[in-house]
Amino acid sequence: MQIFYRRQTMLQKLQTRVTRARSIILAFYRKYERFFPIIFFLGGFLYDSLTLTRIDRLWDNLILLGYIFLAGLLILLIGLIQTGQVRRRRLLQYAKWYPNILQFLLGGLFSAYVIFYFKSAAINRSLIFVALLFSLLVLNEFLHHKLQNIVFLCTVYFFAVFAFLTFFIPVVSHQMSQAMFYSSGAIAFVATALIVTGIYRHIFRQYPKRMLNTTSPILAIFGIMIYLYATNWIPPVPLALKAGGIYHHVHKQGKSYHLKFYRRHRYQFWVRSDKNFQYMPGDTVFCFASVFAPFEMQATIYHRWQLYDPKKDEYITTDYLHYRISGGRKGGYRGYTYKRHIQPGHWRVDVETATGQVLGRIGFTLQQGSGNRGQELTLQR
């Protein structure tokens, strides 16, 4: 009997502690409830930043593809419920949870897009596009009431599918071209149009003009994306510039590239290239770049050498050199171009794709050397 009473007493104490802990947790949650969306948002974004390391990882892309598929089904289901086409009790019973699940899926997609597109962004315009993606990610966390608007949902869904296919199709096809981008948009439009038609097919039969009103925001986003792509606002995913710089000499030895540069003062430990190039007669200026590309992807990389013209207040292209790369290396495929008999001034080298998208911009100033270049160093890549 004593053993029985002891066990009962222990169970009562345990229940009391659990109840007390639950009360403390609930009180804490109610007190700081307004901060939890921000905490979860930042935590989720940080987690994605640490785990989404490569744009060509099959498992990550399959997860994103699953998110897109589930998001499309949820939008279709929400639309069918709103138009009274769903009568199954089980589906209606959980209707209030569908926007929450959809919000989670869209948040996961836009979080991944921000990370992947940011890694490929190089110039101010493409960084602005990444900022727009980040804005959508943030707005998704705080526009829960908008997740009942079918036109809004379909427009966001079209953009999400378009942004995904822009890098997913080149990853699986091992090719990158303008046709791939336009195909991504066409597939995204067809997928979204199927959802819209599935929801409003009866209404469109009676009122055909409603179809244009419903799809016009989607067509507008399609047109904007084409314009942004043509004007180099969209980062060139899935390619990304991993490293780049100007050097006095570059040569390959074994599996490594040896990059020679000069450091004027020993304390300048941060100087790892010839950004201020001290030019002497007979010197050759090398531009080294390491470009990441997905596994088995073949691409041509261009170096556009440009010299600043103070009279015209613009950069003038002097050379347009290229080399082929093969994807798969984590640190990027390494290559270089070079120039001889180069004149002093402010220079920059745009690292571009075959379609003219800028992967990165390497600027440097070339001055006539006085003979004392400083400490000669070699960097291995």
Tab-separated table of C-alpha atoms in Angstrom:
chain	number	residue	atom	x	y	z
A	1	MET	CA	0.000	0.000	0.000
A	2	GLN	CA	2.815	2.383	0.852
A	3	ILE	CA	4.338	1.832	-2.591
A	4	PHE	CA	0.949	2.564	-4.190
A	5	TYR	CA	0.523	5.799	-2.225
A	6	ARG	CA	4.079	6.855	-3.058
A	7	ARG	CA	3.457	6.351	-6.759
A	8	GLN	CA	0.167	8.224	-6.545
A	9	THR	CA	1.847	11.078	-4.706
A	10	MET	CA	4.624	11.227	-7.299
A	11	LEU	CA	2.066	11.289	-10.125
A	12	GLN	CA	0.165	14.105	-8.442
A	13	LYS	CA	3.367	16.110	-8.005
A	14	LEU	CA	4.277	15.487	-11.642
A	15	GLN	CA	0.831	16.600	-12.823
A	16	THR	CA	1.103	19.712	-10.665
A	17	ARG	CA	4.489	20.562	-12.148
A	18	VAL	CA	3.259	19.969	-15.702
A	19	THR	CA	0.199	22.148	-15.076
A	20	ARG	CA	2.358	24.879	-13.551
A	21	ALA	CA	4.835	24.727	-16.452
A	22	ARG	CA	1.985	24.878	-18.951
A	23	SER	CA	0.552	27.924	-17.197
A	24	ILE	CA	3.940	29.653	-17.228
A	25	ILE	CA	4.437	28.909	-20.931
A	26	LEU	CA	0.932	30.109	-21.829
A	27	ALA	CA	1.393	33.273	-19.781
A	28	PHE	CA	4.728	33.921	-21.474
A	29	TYR	CA	3.203	33.310	-24.904
A	30	ARG	CA	0.261	35.639	-24.271
A	31	LYS	CA	2.561	38.343	-22.957
A	32	TYR	CA	4.921	38.251	-25.949
A	33	GLU	CA	2.530	36.892	-28.576
A	34	ARG	CA	2.986	39.881	-30.889
A	35	PHE	CA	6.720	39.178	-31.176
A	36	PHE	CA	6.453	35.511	-32.104
A	37	PRO	CA	5.733	36.013	-35.843
A	38	ILE	CA	8.924	38.075	-36.156
A	39	ILE	CA	10.928	35.537	-34.131
A	40	PHE	CA	9.701	32.618	-36.232
A	41	PHE	CA	10.268	34.602	-39.416
A	42	LEU	CA	13.876	35.446	-38.525
A	43	GLY	CA	14.524	31.945	-37.231
A	44	GLY	CA	13.170	30.339	-40.387
A	45	PHE	CA	15.145	32.667	-42.625
A	46	LEU	CA	18.345	32.009	-40.657
A	47	TYR	CA	17.759	28.264	-40.888
A	48	ASP	CA	17.269	28.475	-44.652
A	49	SER	CA	20.411	30.601	-44.986
A	50	LEU	CA	22.472	27.920	-43.274
A	51	THR	CA	20.933	24.884	-44.978
A	52	LEU	CA	20.323	26.092	-48.554
A	53	THR	CA	23.945	26.021	-49.653
A	54	ARG	CA	23.753	25.005	-53.326
A	55	ILE	CA	21.143	25.895	-55.897
A	56	ASP	CA	21.650	22.574	-57.699
A	57	ARG	CA	20.993	20.273	-54.738
A	58	LEU	CA	18.314	17.855	-55.891
A	59	TRP	CA	16.685	17.390	-52.499
A	60	ASP	CA	16.286	21.132	-51.886
A	61	ASN	CA	14.768	21.639	-55.322
A	62	LEU	CA	12.378	18.737	-54.830
A	63	ILE	CA	11.222	20.289	-51.549
A	64	LEU	CA	10.610	23.626	-53.279
A	65	LEU	CA	8.794	21.839	-56.096
A	66	GLY	CA	6.627	20.119	-53.497
A	67	TYR	CA	5.874	23.493	-51.894
A	68	ILE	CA	4.770	24.844	-55.272
A	69	PHE	CA	2.545	21.845	-55.946
A	70	LEU	CA	0.904	22.007	-52.505
A	71	ALA	CA	0.477	25.784	-52.719
A	72	GLY	CA	-1.300	25.392	-56.054
A	73	LEU	CA	-3.645	22.768	-54.608
A	74	LEU	CA	-4.428	24.971	-51.606
A	75	ILE	CA	-5.189	28.007	-53.774
A	76	LEU	CA	-7.485	25.852	-55.893
A	77	LEU	CA	-9.173	24.477	-52.772
A	78	ILE	CA	-9.616	27.925	-51.194
A	79	GLY	CA	-11.112	29.211	-54.435
A	80	LEU	CA	-13.495	26.281	-54.780
A	81	ILE	CA	-14.661	26.758	-51.193
A	82	GLN	CA	-15.258	30.470	-51.743
A	83	THR	CA	-17.315	29.797	-54.867
A	84	GLY	CA	-19.363	27.128	-53.112
A	85	GLN	CA	-18.094	24.207	-55.176
A	86	VAL	CA	-16.848	22.172	-52.203
A	87	ARG	CA	-19.392	20.447	-49.987
A	88	ARG	CA	-17.388	17.725	-48.302
A	89	ARG	CA	-17.522	18.246	-44.574
A	90	ARG	CA	-13.954	17.113	-43.970
A	91	LEU	CA	-12.564	19.664	-46.393
A	92	LEU	CA	-14.745	22.443	-45.003
A	93	GLN	CA	-13.924	21.513	-41.422
A	94	TYR	CA	-10.297	22.591	-41.780
A	95	ALA	CA	-10.896	25.518	-44.130
A	96	LYS	CA	-9.648	28.089	-41.617
A	97	TRP	CA	-6.236	26.406	-41.573
A	98	TYR	CA	-5.658	26.496	-45.323
A	99	PRO	CA	-4.454	30.140	-45.443
A	100	ASN	CA	-2.000	29.407	-42.603
A	101	ILE	CA	-0.542	26.423	-44.439
A	102	LEU	CA	-0.385	28.438	-47.653
A	103	GLN	CA	1.407	31.235	-45.825
A	104	PHE	CA	3.991	28.744	-44.581
A	105	LEU	CA	4.557	27.341	-48.080
A	106	LEU	CA	4.922	30.762	-49.712
A	107	GLY	CA	7.252	31.856	-46.922
A	108	GLY	CA	9.466	28.836	-47.530
A	109	LEU	CA	9.578	29.550	-51.260
A	110	PHE	CA	10.391	33.250	-50.994
A	111	SER	CA	12.978	32.602	-48.305
A	112	ALA	CA	14.817	30.225	-50.644
A	113	TYR	CA	14.494	32.668	-53.547
A	114	VAL	CA	16.044	35.505	-51.534
A	115	ILE	CA	19.041	33.315	-50.692
A	116	PHE	CA	19.584	31.909	-54.180
A	117	TYR	CA	19.025	35.159	-56.064
A	118	PHE	CA	21.167	37.125	-53.614
A	119	LYS	CA	24.128	34.831	-54.313
A	120	SER	CA	23.833	35.632	-58.027
A	121	ALA	CA	23.187	39.365	-57.594
A	122	ALA	CA	26.140	41.551	-58.484
A	123	ILE	CA	25.135	45.078	-59.420
A	124	ASN	CA	22.694	47.554	-57.899
A	125	ARG	CA	19.828	46.706	-60.228
A	126	SER	CA	19.898	42.992	-59.481
A	127	LEU	CA	20.212	43.721	-55.763
A	128	ILE	CA	17.018	45.771	-56.019
A	129	PHE	CA	15.265	42.700	-57.425
A	130	VAL	CA	16.504	40.706	-54.425
A	131	ALA	CA	15.145	43.461	-52.182
A	132	LEU	CA	11.763	43.046	-53.884
A	133	LEU	CA	11.885	39.317	-53.170
A	134	PHE	CA	12.721	40.036	-49.548
A	135	SER	CA	9.798	42.469	-49.379
A	136	LEU	CA	7.462	39.731	-50.603
A	137	LEU	CA	8.899	37.413	-47.972
A	138	VAL	CA	8.219	39.957	-45.218
A	139	LEU	CA	4.774	40.906	-46.527
A	140	ASN	CA	3.798	37.246	-46.647
A	141	GLU	CA	4.228	37.121	-42.878
A	142	PHE	CA	1.918	40.060	-42.230
A	143	LEU	CA	-0.697	39.930	-45.008
A	144	HIS	CA	-2.677	36.990	-43.727
A	145	HIS	CA	-5.975	38.703	-44.567
A	146	LYS	CA	-4.961	38.895	-48.242
A	147	LEU	CA	-4.660	35.123	-48.453
A	148	GLN	CA	-8.396	34.896	-49.111
A	149	ASN	CA	-8.211	37.021	-52.265
A	150	ILE	CA	-8.016	34.543	-55.134
A	151	VAL	CA	-6.756	37.009	-57.753
A	152	PHE	CA	-4.006	38.133	-55.383
A	153	LEU	CA	-3.103	34.530	-54.560
A	154	CYS	CA	-2.933	33.506	-58.206
A	155	THR	CA	-0.735	36.492	-59.044
A	156	VAL	CA	1.678	35.687	-56.217
A	157	TYR	CA	1.611	32.021	-57.200
A	158	PHE	CA	2.492	32.830	-60.801
A	159	PHE	CA	5.467	34.878	-59.645
A	160	ALA	CA	6.574	32.109	-57.264
A	161	VAL	CA	6.453	29.453	-59.989
A	162	PHE	CA	8.194	31.744	-62.490
A	163	ALA	CA	11.003	32.566	-60.047
A	164	PHE	CA	11.502	28.870	-59.271
A	165	LEU	CA	11.543	27.628	-62.852
A	166	THR	CA	13.978	30.388	-63.847
A	167	PHE	CA	16.761	28.496	-62.078
A	168	PHE	CA	15.263	24.986	-61.857
A	169	ILE	CA	14.969	24.394	-65.617
A	170	PRO	CA	18.623	25.364	-66.290
A	171	VAL	CA	19.715	23.161	-63.381
A	172	VAL	CA	17.988	20.034	-64.734
A	173	SER	CA	18.664	20.755	-68.418
A	174	HIS	CA	22.308	21.830	-67.875
A	175	GLN	CA	21.724	24.774	-70.206
A	176	MET	CA	21.059	28.463	-69.773
A	177	SER	CA	19.525	30.742	-72.395
A	178	GLN	CA	16.849	33.333	-73.031
A	179	ALA	CA	14.562	30.578	-74.303
A	180	MET	CA	14.804	28.903	-70.894
A	181	PHE	CA	13.642	32.077	-69.177
A	182	TYR	CA	10.690	32.613	-71.497
A	183	SER	CA	9.766	28.930	-71.207
A	184	SER	CA	9.758	29.286	-67.425
A	185	GLY	CA	7.285	32.137	-67.687
A	186	ALA	CA	5.074	30.245	-70.129
A	187	ILE	CA	4.931	27.154	-67.910
A	188	ALA	CA	4.186	29.293	-64.855
A	189	PHE	CA	1.378	31.047	-66.725
A	190	VAL	CA	-0.175	27.763	-67.871
A	191	ALA	CA	-0.008	26.323	-64.340
A	192	THR	CA	-1.662	29.425	-62.884
A	193	ALA	CA	-4.242	29.576	-65.672
A	194	LEU	CA	-5.287	25.999	-64.887
A	195	ILE	CA	-5.948	26.976	-61.276
A	196	VAL	CA	-7.900	30.079	-62.283
A	197	THR	CA	-9.944	28.093	-64.799
A	198	GLY	CA	-10.618	25.365	-62.261
A	199	ILE	CA	-12.051	27.913	-59.842
A	200	TYR	CA	-13.993	30.177	-62.195
A	201	ARG	CA	-14.842	27.894	-65.123
A	202	HIS	CA	-18.602	28.258	-64.581
A	203	ILE	CA	-18.366	32.031	-64.226
A	204	PHE	CA	-16.170	32.370	-67.315
A	205	ARG	CA	-18.749	30.503	-69.385
A	206	GLN	CA	-21.417	33.015	-68.464
A	207	TYR	CA	-19.185	36.096	-68.355
A	208	PRO	CA	-16.152	35.631	-70.663
A	209	LYS	CA	-14.907	39.168	-69.969
A	210	ARG	CA	-14.292	38.207	-66.348
A	211	MET	CA	-11.420	36.022	-67.544
A	212	LEU	CA	-9.456	39.065	-68.702
A	213	ASN	CA	-10.106	40.908	-65.436
A	214	THR	CA	-8.895	37.914	-63.446
A	215	THR	CA	-5.773	37.199	-65.480
A	216	SER	CA	-4.706	40.791	-66.203
A	217	PRO	CA	-2.579	41.107	-63.005
A	218	ILE	CA	-0.816	37.858	-63.924
A	219	LEU	CA	-0.147	39.086	-67.457
A	220	ALA	CA	1.137	42.365	-66.026
A	221	ILE	CA	3.624	40.521	-63.795
A	222	PHE	CA	4.660	38.417	-66.792
A	223	GLY	CA	5.391	41.554	-68.796
A	224	ILE	CA	7.289	43.166	-65.923
A	225	MET	CA	9.449	40.062	-65.485
A	226	ILE	CA	10.337	40.045	-69.181
A	227	TYR	CA	11.285	43.725	-68.988
A	228	LEU	CA	13.401	43.181	-65.859
A	229	TYR	CA	15.169	40.277	-67.519
A	230	ALA	CA	15.857	42.243	-70.699
A	231	THR	CA	17.273	45.190	-68.724
A	232	ASN	CA	19.497	43.025	-66.493
A	233	TRP	CA	17.535	43.548	-63.267
A	234	ILE	CA	17.080	39.842	-62.564
A	235	PRO	CA	20.190	38.065	-61.212
A	236	PRO	CA	21.576	35.384	-63.563
A	237	VAL	CA	20.574	32.348	-61.508
A	238	PRO	CA	21.760	29.608	-61.288
A	239	LEU	CA	25.218	31.044	-62.082
A	240	ALA	CA	27.069	33.034	-59.420
A	241	LEU	CA	30.431	34.763	-59.151
A	242	LYS	CA	32.255	33.227	-56.179
A	243	ALA	CA	35.502	35.217	-56.387
A	244	GLY	CA	37.301	37.618	-58.670
A	245	GLY	CA	40.154	40.084	-58.811
A	246	ILE	CA	42.919	41.788	-60.768
A	247	TYR	CA	46.443	40.351	-60.619
A	248	HIS	CA	49.912	40.792	-62.068
A	249	HIS	CA	50.103	37.178	-63.104
A	250	VAL	CA	47.888	34.081	-63.116
A	251	HIS	CA	48.988	30.552	-63.878
A	252	LYS	CA	47.679	27.081	-63.172
A	253	GLN	CA	49.830	24.648	-61.249
A	254	GLY	CA	48.302	21.245	-60.659
A	255	LYS	CA	44.734	21.759	-59.494
A	256	SER	CA	45.347	25.256	-58.133
A	257	TYR	CA	45.603	28.685	-59.690
A	258	HIS	CA	48.447	30.882	-58.453
A	259	LEU	CA	47.591	34.585	-58.409
A	260	LYS	CA	50.429	37.086	-58.020
A	261	PHE	CA	49.778	40.529	-56.580
A	262	TYR	CA	51.565	43.258	-54.641
A	263	ARG	CA	50.846	44.719	-51.222
A	264	ARG	CA	52.185	48.246	-50.760
A	265	HIS	CA	52.367	48.016	-46.967
A	266	ARG	CA	52.785	44.919	-44.818
A	267	TYR	CA	49.993	45.901	-42.435
A	268	GLN	CA	47.421	45.845	-45.271
A	269	PHE	CA	46.464	42.237	-44.585
A	270	TRP	CA	43.080	42.767	-46.232
A	271	VAL	CA	44.616	43.498	-49.651
A	272	ARG	CA	44.390	40.301	-51.711
A	273	SER	CA	44.492	41.626	-55.273
A	274	ASP	CA	45.902	44.455	-57.377
A	275	LYS	CA	42.932	46.773	-57.035
A	276	ASN	CA	45.430	49.636	-57.330
A	277	PHE	CA	47.555	48.283	-60.137
A	278	GLN	CA	51.088	49.715	-60.359
A	279	TYR	CA	51.798	49.305	-64.056
A	280	MET	CA	55.304	49.009	-65.455
A	281	PRO	CA	56.277	48.631	-69.130
A	282	GLY	CA	55.882	45.005	-70.194
A	283	ASP	CA	53.304	44.164	-67.509
A	284	THR	CA	50.209	42.108	-68.238
A	285	VAL	CA	46.964	42.734	-66.367
A	286	PHE	CA	45.057	39.572	-65.480
A	287	CYS	CA	41.399	39.367	-64.491
A	288	PHE	CA	40.660	36.165	-62.584
A	289	ALA	CA	37.102	34.988	-61.884
A	290	SER	CA	35.628	31.918	-60.246
A	291	VAL	CA	32.053	31.266	-61.403
A	292	PHE	CA	29.770	28.705	-59.798
A	293	ALA	CA	27.602	26.690	-62.164
A	294	PRO	CA	25.384	23.669	-61.444
A	295	PHE	CA	26.699	20.176	-61.981
A	296	GLU	CA	27.324	19.270	-65.651
A	297	MET	CA	26.282	22.714	-66.894
A	298	GLN	CA	28.375	24.100	-69.742
A	299	ALA	CA	28.435	27.859	-70.231
A	300	THR	CA	30.471	30.641	-71.791
A	301	ILE	CA	31.691	33.437	-69.534
A	302	TYR	CA	32.586	36.838	-70.944
A	303	HIS	CA	34.882	39.513	-69.531
A	304	ARG	CA	33.933	42.981	-70.697
A	305	TRP	CA	36.946	45.254	-70.120
A	306	GLN	CA	35.889	48.888	-69.819
A	307	LEU	CA	37.808	52.136	-69.318
A	308	TYR	CA	36.198	55.216	-67.815
A	309	ASP	CA	36.099	58.213	-70.163
A	310	PRO	CA	35.861	61.418	-68.074
A	311	LYS	CA	34.855	63.486	-71.105
A	312	LYS	CA	31.830	61.323	-71.875
A	313	ASP	CA	31.314	60.419	-68.203
A	314	GLU	CA	30.841	56.757	-69.056
A	315	TYR	CA	32.728	53.493	-69.350
A	316	ILE	CA	33.875	52.518	-72.840
A	317	THR	CA	34.292	48.850	-73.766
A	318	THR	CA	37.775	48.081	-75.043
A	319	ASP	CA	37.753	44.268	-75.084
A	320	TYR	CA	35.175	41.488	-74.901
A	321	LEU	CA	36.922	38.209	-74.070
A	322	HIS	CA	35.460	34.832	-73.179
A	323	TYR	CA	36.146	31.275	-72.029
A	324	ARG	CA	34.101	28.125	-71.429
A	325	ILE	CA	33.254	26.794	-67.987
A	326	SER	CA	32.017	23.450	-66.708
A	327	GLY	CA	29.838	23.350	-63.603
A	328	GLY	CA	29.959	21.244	-60.479
A	329	ARG	CA	32.871	22.651	-58.467
A	330	LYS	CA	31.710	24.102	-55.152
A	331	GLY	CA	34.169	26.985	-55.280
A	332	GLY	CA	33.290	27.758	-58.877
A	333	TYR	CA	34.986	27.131	-62.207
A	334	ARG	CA	38.134	29.230	-62.419
A	335	GLY	CA	39.224	31.160	-65.472
A	336	TYR	CA	40.901	34.385	-66.505
A	337	THR	CA	41.488	36.860	-69.291
A	338	TYR	CA	44.310	39.357	-69.668
A	339	LYS	CA	45.368	42.555	-71.416
A	340	ARG	CA	48.688	44.010	-72.474
A	341	HIS	CA	49.602	47.583	-73.418
A	342	ILE	CA	46.880	48.964	-71.203
A	343	GLN	CA	46.539	52.672	-70.508
A	344	PRO	CA	46.195	54.266	-67.051
A	345	GLY	CA	42.803	55.147	-65.666
A	346	HIS	CA	39.779	53.756	-63.876
A	347	TRP	CA	38.909	50.325	-65.199
A	348	ARG	CA	36.263	47.739	-64.574
A	349	VAL	CA	35.663	44.228	-65.841
A	350	ASP	CA	32.092	42.980	-66.031
A	351	VAL	CA	31.853	39.208	-65.738
A	352	GLU	CA	28.869	38.321	-67.909
A	353	THR	CA	26.882	35.386	-69.204
A	354	ALA	CA	26.339	34.691	-72.890
A	355	THR	CA	23.008	36.534	-72.652
A	356	GLY	CA	24.680	39.665	-71.252
A	357	GLN	CA	23.619	39.259	-67.619
A	358	VAL	CA	26.220	40.603	-65.213
A	359	LEU	CA	27.566	38.068	-62.725
A	360	GLY	CA	29.949	40.497	-61.098
A	361	ARG	CA	31.905	43.685	-61.565
A	362	ILE	CA	35.615	43.946	-60.770
A	363	GLY	CA	36.925	47.491	-60.587
A	364	PHE	CA	40.515	48.655	-60.402
A	365	THR	CA	42.684	51.703	-60.930
A	366	LEU	CA	45.765	51.463	-63.116
A	367	GLN	CA	48.659	53.843	-62.444
A	368	GLN	CA	52.153	54.142	-63.833
A	369	GLY	CA	54.440	52.413	-61.338
A	370	SER	CA	57.430	54.108	-59.776
A	371	GLY	CA	59.477	50.939	-59.326
A	372	ASN	CA	58.632	50.168	-55.697
A	373	ARG	CA	55.522	48.014	-55.873
A	374	GLY	CA	55.753	46.665	-52.358
A	375	GLN	CA	55.625	43.089	-51.111
A	376	GLU	CA	55.057	40.407	-53.751
A	377	LEU	CA	52.538	37.767	-52.676
A	378	THR	CA	50.903	34.722	-54.228
A	379	LEU	CA	47.353	33.623	-53.573
A	380	GLN	CA	46.155	30.106	-54.353
A	381	ARG	CA	42.653	29.422	-55.612
